[in-house]
Short mmCIF file of C-alpha atoms in Angstrom, two decimals:
data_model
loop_
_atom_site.label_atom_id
_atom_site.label_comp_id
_atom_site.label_asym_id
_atom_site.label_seq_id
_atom_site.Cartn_x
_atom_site.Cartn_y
_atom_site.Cartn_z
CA UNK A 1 -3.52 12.98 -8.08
CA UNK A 2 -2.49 9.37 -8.55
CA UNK A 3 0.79 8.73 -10.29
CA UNK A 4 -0.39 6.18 -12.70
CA UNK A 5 2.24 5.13 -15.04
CA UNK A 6 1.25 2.00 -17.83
CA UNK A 7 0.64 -1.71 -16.75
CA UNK A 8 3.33 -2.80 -14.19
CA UNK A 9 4.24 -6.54 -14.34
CA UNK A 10 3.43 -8.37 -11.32
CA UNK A 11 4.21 -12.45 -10.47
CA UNK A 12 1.24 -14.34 -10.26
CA UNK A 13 2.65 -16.16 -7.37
CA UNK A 14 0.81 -16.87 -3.65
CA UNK A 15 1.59 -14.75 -0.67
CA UNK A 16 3.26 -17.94 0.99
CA UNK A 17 6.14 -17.70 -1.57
CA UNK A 18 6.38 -13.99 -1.11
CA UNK A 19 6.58 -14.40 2.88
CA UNK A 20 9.15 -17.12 2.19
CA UNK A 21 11.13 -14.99 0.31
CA UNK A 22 11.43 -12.00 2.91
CA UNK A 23 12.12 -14.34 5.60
CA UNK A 24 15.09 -16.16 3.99
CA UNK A 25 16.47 -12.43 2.87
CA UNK A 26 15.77 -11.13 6.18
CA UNK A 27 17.73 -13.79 7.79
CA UNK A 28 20.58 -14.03 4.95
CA UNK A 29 21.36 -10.07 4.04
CA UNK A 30 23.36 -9.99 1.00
CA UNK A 31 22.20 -13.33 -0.41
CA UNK A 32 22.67 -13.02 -4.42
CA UNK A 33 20.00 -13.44 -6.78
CA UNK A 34 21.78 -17.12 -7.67
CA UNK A 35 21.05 -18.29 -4.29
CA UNK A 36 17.48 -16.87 -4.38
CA UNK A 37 16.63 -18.74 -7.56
CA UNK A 38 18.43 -21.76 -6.59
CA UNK A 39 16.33 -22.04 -3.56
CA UNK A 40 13.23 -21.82 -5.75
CA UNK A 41 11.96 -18.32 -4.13
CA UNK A 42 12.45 -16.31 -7.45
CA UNK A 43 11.17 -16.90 -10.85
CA UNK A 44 11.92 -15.08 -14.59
CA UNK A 45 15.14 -13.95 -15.99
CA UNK A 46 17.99 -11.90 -15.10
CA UNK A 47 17.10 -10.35 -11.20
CA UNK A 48 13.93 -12.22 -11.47
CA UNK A 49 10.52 -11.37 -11.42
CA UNK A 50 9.79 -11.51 -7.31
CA UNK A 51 13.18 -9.88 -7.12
CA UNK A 52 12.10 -6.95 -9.34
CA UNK A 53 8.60 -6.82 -7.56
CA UNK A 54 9.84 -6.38 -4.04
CA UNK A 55 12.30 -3.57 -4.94
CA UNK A 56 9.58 -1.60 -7.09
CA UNK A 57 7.71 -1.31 -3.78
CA UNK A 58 10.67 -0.43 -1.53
CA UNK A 59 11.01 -4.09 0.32
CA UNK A 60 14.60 -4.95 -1.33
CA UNK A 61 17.95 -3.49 -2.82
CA UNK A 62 20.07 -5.42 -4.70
CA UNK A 63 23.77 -3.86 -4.75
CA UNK A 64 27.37 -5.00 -6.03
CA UNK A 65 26.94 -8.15 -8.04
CA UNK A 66 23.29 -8.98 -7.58
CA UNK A 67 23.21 -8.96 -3.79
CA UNK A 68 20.32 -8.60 -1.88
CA UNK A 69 18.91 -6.85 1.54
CA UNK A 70 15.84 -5.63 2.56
CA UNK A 71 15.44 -2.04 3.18
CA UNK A 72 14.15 -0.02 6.45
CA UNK A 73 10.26 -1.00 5.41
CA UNK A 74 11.64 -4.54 4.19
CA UNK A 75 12.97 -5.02 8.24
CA UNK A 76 9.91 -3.85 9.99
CA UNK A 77 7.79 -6.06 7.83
CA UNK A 78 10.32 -8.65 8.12
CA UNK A 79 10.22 -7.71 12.42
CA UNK A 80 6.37 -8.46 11.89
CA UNK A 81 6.11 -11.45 10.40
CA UNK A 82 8.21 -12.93 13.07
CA UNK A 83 5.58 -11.82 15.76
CA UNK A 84 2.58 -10.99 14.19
CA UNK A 85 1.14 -12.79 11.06
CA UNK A 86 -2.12 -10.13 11.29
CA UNK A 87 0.31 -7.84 11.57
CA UNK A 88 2.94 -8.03 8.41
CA UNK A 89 -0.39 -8.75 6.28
CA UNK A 90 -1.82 -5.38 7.02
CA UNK A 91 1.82 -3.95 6.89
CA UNK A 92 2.16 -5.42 3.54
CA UNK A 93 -0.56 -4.42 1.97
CA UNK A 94 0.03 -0.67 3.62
CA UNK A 95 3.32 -0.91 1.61
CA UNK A 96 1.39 -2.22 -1.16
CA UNK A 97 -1.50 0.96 -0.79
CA UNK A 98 1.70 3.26 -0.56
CA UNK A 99 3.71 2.04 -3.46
CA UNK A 100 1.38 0.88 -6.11
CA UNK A 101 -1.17 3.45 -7.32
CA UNK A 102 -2.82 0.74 -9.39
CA UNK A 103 -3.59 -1.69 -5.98
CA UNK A 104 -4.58 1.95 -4.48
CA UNK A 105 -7.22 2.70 -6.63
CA UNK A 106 -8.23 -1.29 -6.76
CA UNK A 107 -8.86 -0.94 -3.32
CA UNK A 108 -10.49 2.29 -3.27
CA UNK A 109 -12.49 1.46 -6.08
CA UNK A 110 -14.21 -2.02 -4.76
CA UNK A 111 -14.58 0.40 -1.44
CA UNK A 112 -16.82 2.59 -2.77
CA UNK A 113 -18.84 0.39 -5.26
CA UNK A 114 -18.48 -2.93 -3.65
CA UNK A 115 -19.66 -5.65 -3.83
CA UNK A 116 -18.76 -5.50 -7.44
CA UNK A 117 -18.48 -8.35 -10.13
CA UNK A 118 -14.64 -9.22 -10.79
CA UNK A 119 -15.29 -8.07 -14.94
CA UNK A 120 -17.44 -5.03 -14.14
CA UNK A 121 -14.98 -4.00 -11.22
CA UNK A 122 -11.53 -4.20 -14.45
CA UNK A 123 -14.05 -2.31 -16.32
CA UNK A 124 -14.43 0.49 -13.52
CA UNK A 125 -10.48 0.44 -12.92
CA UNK A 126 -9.49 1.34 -16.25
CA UNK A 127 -12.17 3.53 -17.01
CA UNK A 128 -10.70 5.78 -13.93
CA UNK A 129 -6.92 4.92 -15.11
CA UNK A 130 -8.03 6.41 -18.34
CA UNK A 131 -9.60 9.60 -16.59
CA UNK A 132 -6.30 10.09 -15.15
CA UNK A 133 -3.93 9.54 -18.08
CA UNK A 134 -4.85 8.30 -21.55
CA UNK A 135 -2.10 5.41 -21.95
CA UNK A 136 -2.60 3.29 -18.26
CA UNK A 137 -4.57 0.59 -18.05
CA UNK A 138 -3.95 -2.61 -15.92
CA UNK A 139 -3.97 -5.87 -18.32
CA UNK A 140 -5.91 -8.99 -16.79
CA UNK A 141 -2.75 -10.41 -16.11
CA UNK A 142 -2.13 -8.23 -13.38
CA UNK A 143 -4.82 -7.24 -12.72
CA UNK A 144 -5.95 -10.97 -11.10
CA UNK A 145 -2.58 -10.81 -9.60
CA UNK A 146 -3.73 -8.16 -7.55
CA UNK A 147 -6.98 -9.26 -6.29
CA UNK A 148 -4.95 -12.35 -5.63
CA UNK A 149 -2.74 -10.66 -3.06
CA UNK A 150 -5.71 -8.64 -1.58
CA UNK A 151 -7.64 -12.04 -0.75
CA UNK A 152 -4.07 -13.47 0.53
CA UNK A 153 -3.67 -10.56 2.51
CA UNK A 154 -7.28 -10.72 3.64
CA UNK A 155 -8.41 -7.23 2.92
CA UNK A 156 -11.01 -8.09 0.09
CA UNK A 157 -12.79 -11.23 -0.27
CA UNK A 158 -14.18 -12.92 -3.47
CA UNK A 159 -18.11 -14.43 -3.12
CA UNK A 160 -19.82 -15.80 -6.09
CA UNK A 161 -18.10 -13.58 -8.65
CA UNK A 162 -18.44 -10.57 -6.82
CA UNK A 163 -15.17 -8.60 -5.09
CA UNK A 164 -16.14 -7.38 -1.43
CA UNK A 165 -13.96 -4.91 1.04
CA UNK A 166 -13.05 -6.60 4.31
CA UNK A 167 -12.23 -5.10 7.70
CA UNK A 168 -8.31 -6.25 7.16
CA UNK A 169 -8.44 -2.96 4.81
CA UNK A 170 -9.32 -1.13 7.49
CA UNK A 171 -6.15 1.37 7.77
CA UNK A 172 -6.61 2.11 3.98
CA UNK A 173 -9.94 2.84 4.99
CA UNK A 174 -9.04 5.39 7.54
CA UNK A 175 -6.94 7.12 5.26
CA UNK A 176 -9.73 6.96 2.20
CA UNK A 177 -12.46 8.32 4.06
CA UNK A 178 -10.14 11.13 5.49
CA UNK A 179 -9.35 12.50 2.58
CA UNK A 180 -12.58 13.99 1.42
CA UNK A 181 -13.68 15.74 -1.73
CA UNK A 182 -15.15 19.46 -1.47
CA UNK A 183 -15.53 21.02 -4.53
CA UNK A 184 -13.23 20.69 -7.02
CA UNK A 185 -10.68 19.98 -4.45
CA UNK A 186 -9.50 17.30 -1.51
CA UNK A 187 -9.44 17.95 2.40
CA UNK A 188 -7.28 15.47 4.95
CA UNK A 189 -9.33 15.87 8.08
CA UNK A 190 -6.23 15.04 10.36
CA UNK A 191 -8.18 14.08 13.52
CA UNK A 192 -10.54 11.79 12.17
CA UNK A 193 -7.49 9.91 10.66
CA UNK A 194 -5.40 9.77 13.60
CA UNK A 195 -8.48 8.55 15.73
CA UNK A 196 -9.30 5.83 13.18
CA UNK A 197 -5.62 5.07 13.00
CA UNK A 198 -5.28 5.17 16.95
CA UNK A 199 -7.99 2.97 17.64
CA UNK A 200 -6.82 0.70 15.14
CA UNK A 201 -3.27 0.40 16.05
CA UNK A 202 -3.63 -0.04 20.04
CA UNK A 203 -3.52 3.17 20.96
CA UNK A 204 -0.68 4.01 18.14
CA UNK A 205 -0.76 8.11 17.90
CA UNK A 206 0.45 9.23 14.74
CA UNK A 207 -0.73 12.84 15.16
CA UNK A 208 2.26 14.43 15.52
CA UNK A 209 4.71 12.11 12.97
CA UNK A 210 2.14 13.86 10.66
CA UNK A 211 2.35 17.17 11.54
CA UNK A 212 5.65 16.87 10.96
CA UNK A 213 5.99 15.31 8.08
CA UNK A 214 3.29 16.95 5.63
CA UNK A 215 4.93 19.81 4.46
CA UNK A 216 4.64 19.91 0.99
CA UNK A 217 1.93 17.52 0.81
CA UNK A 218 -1.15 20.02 2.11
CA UNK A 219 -1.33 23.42 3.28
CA UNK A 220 -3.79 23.99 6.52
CA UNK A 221 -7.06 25.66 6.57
CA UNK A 222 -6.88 27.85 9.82
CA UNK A 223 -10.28 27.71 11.67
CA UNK A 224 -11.61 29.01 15.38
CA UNK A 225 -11.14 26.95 18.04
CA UNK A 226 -11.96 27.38 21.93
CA UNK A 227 -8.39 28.41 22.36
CA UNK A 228 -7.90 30.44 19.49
CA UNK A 229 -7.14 29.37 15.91
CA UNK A 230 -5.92 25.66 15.14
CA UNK A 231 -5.83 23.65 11.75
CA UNK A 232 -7.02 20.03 11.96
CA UNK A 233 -8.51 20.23 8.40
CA UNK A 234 -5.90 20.32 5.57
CA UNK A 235 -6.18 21.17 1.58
CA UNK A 236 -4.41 18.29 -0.27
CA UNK A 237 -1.72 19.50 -2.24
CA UNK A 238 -0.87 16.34 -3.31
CA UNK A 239 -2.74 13.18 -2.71
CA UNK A 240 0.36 10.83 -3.48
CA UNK A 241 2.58 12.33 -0.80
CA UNK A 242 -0.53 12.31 1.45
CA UNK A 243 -0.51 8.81 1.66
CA UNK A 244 3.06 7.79 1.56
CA UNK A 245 3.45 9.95 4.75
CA UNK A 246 0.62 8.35 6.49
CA UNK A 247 1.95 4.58 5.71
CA UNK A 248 5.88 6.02 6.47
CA UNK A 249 4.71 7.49 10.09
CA UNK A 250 2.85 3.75 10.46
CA UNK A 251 6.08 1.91 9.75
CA UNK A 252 8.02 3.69 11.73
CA UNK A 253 5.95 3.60 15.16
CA UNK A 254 6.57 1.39 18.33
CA UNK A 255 3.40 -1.32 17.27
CA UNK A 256 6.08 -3.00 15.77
CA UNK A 257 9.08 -3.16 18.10
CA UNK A 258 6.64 -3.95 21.78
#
């Protein structure tokens, strides 16, 4: 189950300034927040609102007197956007998928019922916020924000009104369509992901990184195979942990030091 808390405030700010931003922190670790705002990369009060942003999703930590570094996921998208513009924008919005459960079920949502009008598709977000807990809901404020970053980042695009999925999403569509509803409950078929994700990532396997780091997120279903029993189909425990695994095994594969 999704861990949706209430609205989250998020800048209304273009992609460019948020690249901008990880590229001067990357190459200045332990720049203070004075500096940041003085350079024009931050906006708000206090730690600032871009500030704030980027260490609710895991890209920054700010330590000692406002001081700020990017963490391990900050680097590698930091590594890719020094090689690979395609690259950090799919890595950004697989942080994005991981961290926010609100952008999550955006995506997911305009997925399945796509093309969608922009009002009908707010309308179908907090109608399933609601279904999960009673007090979320994402405001139109931030709600535009994020189909602002999902055009910047290329994985939806807007046409007359209407909110479409584009092949950008394509990881988050691996790991949507591999998690599959049966009953009352989920299954992670783990061999259609890591194909999808394989093909996707140059020949990227993530099988294993998986295998190894699942426990506690599913529990296999044991089934006959040619060489005796083998579990590539998996009851989700917990969907959450699911994909935060899948997006931490991503990040930390060679695609992004070759």
């Amino acid at each position: 189950m999704l861990n949706i808390q209430r609205s989250i405030p998020i800048p209304r700010i273009s992609l460019e300034k948020l690249i901008n931003y990880m590229l001067t922190v990357g190459e200045n670790p332990g720049i203070d927040c004075s500096t940041i705002k003085e350079r024009g990369l931050d906006i708000g009060k206090g730690r600032g609102d871009i500030t704030r942003f980027f260490q609710r999703i895991g890209i920054v930590e700010v330590y000692g007197d406002c001081n700020i570094r990017l963490t391990d996921a900050g680097n590698a998208l930091y590594r890719a956007l020094n090689r690979d513009v395609a690259l950090s924008k799919m890595l950004f919005h697989l942080i994005l998928y991981r961290e926010l459960p609100h952008y999550r079920l955006l995506i997911n949502t305009i997925s399945e019922e796509g093309p969608v009008s922009i009002t009908e598709l707010h309308k179908l977000i907090n109608q399933r916020m609601r279904e999960l807990s009673p007090t979320a809901w994402l405001n139109e404020v931030a709600f535009k924000a994020l189909i602002g970053l999902a055009v910047d980042l290329g994985v939806v695009e807007v046409v007359n009104g209407e909110v479409n999925i584009r092949y950008a999403a394509s990881i988050s569509e691996c790991i949507r369509r591999a998690i599959a509803p049966i009953g009352n409950q989920k299954v992670l078929r783990l061999d259609d992901l890591s194909t999808c994700i394989k093909q996707l990532l140059g020949d990227i396997d993530i099988r294993q990184s998986l295998i190894n780091n699942l426990d506690g997120c599913v529990e296999p279903i044991i089934a006959p195979g040619p060489s005796g029993p083998r579990s590539t189909y998996f009851r989700v425990l917990n969907e959450d942990c699911v994909v935060k695994q899948v997006v931490n095994s991503i990040l930390s594969e060679s695609v992004l030091s070759r």
